[in-house]
Short mmCIF file of the C-alpha atoms (twelve columns), coordinates in Angstrom:
data_MODEL
# 
_entry.id   MODEL 
# 
loop_
_atom_site.group_PDB 
_atom_site.id 
_atom_site.type_symbol 
_atom_site.label_atom_id 
_atom_site.label_alt_id 
_atom_site.label_comp_id 
_atom_site.label_asym_id 
_atom_site.label_seq_id 
_atom_site.Cartn_x 
_atom_site.Cartn_y 
_atom_site.Cartn_z 
_atom_site.pdbx_PDB_model_num 
ATOM 1  C CA . MET A 1  -13.999 -19.374 21.199 1 
ATOM 2  C CA . LYS A 2  -15.037 -15.770 20.562 1 
ATOM 3  C CA . GLY A 3  -13.850 -13.573 17.720 1 
ATOM 4  C CA . ILE A 4  -14.527 -10.090 16.397 1 
ATOM 5  C CA . LEU A 5  -14.735 -9.028  12.769 1 
ATOM 6  C CA . ASP A 6  -11.864 -6.554  12.671 1 
ATOM 7  C CA . ARG A 7  -11.943 -5.570  9.024  1 
ATOM 8  C CA . ILE A 8  -12.870 -6.507  5.480  1 
ATOM 9  C CA . GLU A 9  -10.023 -6.524  2.970  1 
ATOM 10 C CA . ASP A 10 -10.529 -5.912  -0.744 1 
ATOM 11 C CA . GLY A 11 -14.279 -6.118  -0.145 1 
ATOM 12 C CA . ARG A 12 -13.964 -9.901  -0.176 1 
ATOM 13 C CA . TYR A 13 -12.053 -11.169 2.835  1 
ATOM 14 C CA . ALA A 14 -13.122 -11.019 6.472  1 
ATOM 15 C CA . VAL A 15 -10.410 -10.736 9.124  1 
ATOM 16 C CA . ILE A 16 -11.596 -12.108 12.451 1 
ATOM 17 C CA . LEU A 17 -9.433  -11.644 15.535 1 
ATOM 18 C CA . VAL A 18 -9.573  -14.357 18.193 1 
ATOM 19 C CA . GLU A 19 -7.688  -12.720 21.043 1 
ATOM 20 C CA . ALA A 20 -7.811  -15.611 23.538 1 
ATOM 21 C CA . GLU A 21 -6.134  -17.907 21.001 1 
ATOM 22 C CA . LYS A 22 -3.962  -15.159 19.475 1 
ATOM 23 C CA . LEU A 23 -5.362  -16.030 16.052 1 
ATOM 24 C CA . GLU A 24 -6.230  -14.032 12.987 1 
ATOM 25 C CA . LEU A 25 -8.716  -15.849 10.766 1 
ATOM 26 C CA . ILE A 26 -8.977  -14.717 7.154  1 
ATOM 27 C CA . LEU A 27 -11.863 -16.132 5.170  1 
ATOM 28 C CA . PRO A 28 -14.233 -15.091 2.409  1 
ATOM 29 C CA . PHE A 29 -16.705 -12.505 3.673  1 
ATOM 30 C CA . ASP A 30 -19.589 -14.404 2.088  1 
ATOM 31 C CA . CYS A 31 -18.893 -17.308 4.487  1 
ATOM 32 C CA . LEU A 32 -20.020 -15.175 7.422  1 
ATOM 33 C CA . PRO A 33 -23.583 -15.219 8.749  1 
ATOM 34 C CA . THR A 34 -26.064 -12.713 7.355  1 
ATOM 35 C CA . GLY A 35 -25.968 -9.447  9.286  1 
ATOM 36 C CA . SER A 36 -22.225 -9.576  9.942  1 
ATOM 37 C CA . HIS A 37 -20.381 -6.258  9.900  1 
ATOM 38 C CA . ILE A 38 -17.191 -4.761  11.301 1 
ATOM 39 C CA . ASN A 39 -17.137 -5.147  15.108 1 
ATOM 40 C CA . SER A 40 -19.583 -8.073  15.022 1 
ATOM 41 C CA . TRP A 41 -18.737 -10.794 17.532 1 
ATOM 42 C CA . PHE A 42 -18.894 -14.481 16.719 1 
ATOM 43 C CA . THR A 43 -18.840 -17.797 18.497 1 
ATOM 44 C CA . ILE A 44 -16.408 -19.968 16.557 1 
ATOM 45 C CA . ASP A 45 -16.077 -23.729 16.824 1 
ATOM 46 C CA . ALA A 46 -13.683 -25.966 14.939 1 
ATOM 47 C CA . GLU A 47 -14.552 -29.649 14.836 1 
ATOM 48 C CA . ASN A 48 -13.429 -32.270 12.341 1 
ATOM 49 C CA . ARG A 49 -11.549 -29.588 10.380 1 
ATOM 50 C CA . GLN A 50 -14.792 -27.605 9.883  1 
ATOM 51 C CA . LEU A 51 -15.366 -24.071 11.128 1 
ATOM 52 C CA . SER A 52 -18.713 -23.117 12.560 1 
ATOM 53 C CA . ILE A 53 -19.196 -19.341 12.825 1 
ATOM 54 C CA . ILE A 54 -22.289 -18.063 14.610 1 
ATOM 55 C CA . LEU A 55 -23.114 -14.373 14.931 1 
ATOM 56 C CA . ASP A 56 -23.185 -13.518 18.650 1 
ATOM 57 C CA . GLU A 57 -25.599 -10.608 18.711 1 
ATOM 58 C CA . GLU A 58 -25.705 -10.433 22.518 1 
ATOM 59 C CA . THR A 59 -21.925 -10.037 22.861 1 
ATOM 60 C CA . SER A 60 -21.918 -7.559  19.955 1 
ATOM 61 C CA . LEU A 61 -24.547 -5.441  21.724 1 
ATOM 62 C CA . ILE A 62 -22.768 -5.566  25.092 1 
ATOM 63 C CA . LYS A 63 -19.366 -4.690  23.607 1 
ATOM 64 C CA . ASN A 64 -20.891 -1.853  21.579 1 
ATOM 65 C CA . GLN A 65 -22.528 -0.421  24.709 1 
ATOM 66 C CA . GLN A 66 -19.242 -0.666  26.623 1 
ATOM 67 C CA . THR A 67 -17.450 1.156   23.818 1 
ATOM 68 C CA . GLU A 68 -20.085 3.916   23.743 1 
ATOM 69 C CA . GLU A 69 -19.851 4.360   27.532 1 
ATOM 70 C CA . LEU A 70 -16.066 4.593   27.361 1 
ATOM 71 C CA . MET A 71 -16.243 7.127   24.522 1 
ATOM 72 C CA . ASP A 72 -18.761 9.208   26.511 1 
ATOM 73 C CA . ARG A 73 -16.450 9.212   29.566 1 
ATOM 74 C CA . LEU A 74 -13.486 10.227  27.402 1 
ATOM 75 C CA . ARG A 75 -15.484 13.036  25.787 1 
ATOM 76 C CA . MET A 76 -16.553 14.313  29.204 1 
ATOM 77 C CA . ARG A 77 -12.969 14.173  30.471 1 
ATOM 78 C CA . LYS A 78 -11.788 16.086  27.399 1 
ATOM 79 C CA . LYS A 79 -14.456 18.768  27.860 1 
ATOM 80 C CA . GLY A 80 -13.594 19.088  31.555 1 
ATOM 81 C CA . SER A 81 -9.850  19.371  30.941 1 
ATOM 82 C CA . ARG A 82 -10.371 22.368  28.686 1 
ATOM 83 C CA . PHE A 83 -11.473 24.489  31.641 1 
ATOM 84 C CA . LYS A 84 -8.588  23.493  33.908 1 
ATOM 85 C CA . ARG A 85 -5.791  24.696  31.610 1 
ATOM 86 C CA . LYS A 86 -4.316  28.184  31.952 1 
# 
């Protein structure tokens, strides 16, 4: 399953959202792979009551690019709307 690091609480706990499973995982931040930060994506497996969390850099990059493109379109729409008002 895929999850995104939504936030870090109290500087110690990572909150990972797993939308497909409608889960919110809360675990110590130091259990995450090196390089993890807010909006990082992970591949998460649970076998034999053990969690395996792998940083998914490719998904993180793709999602970040999609977000930037959406923000650019919204900024352009906002700039354009300013000239249409009277």
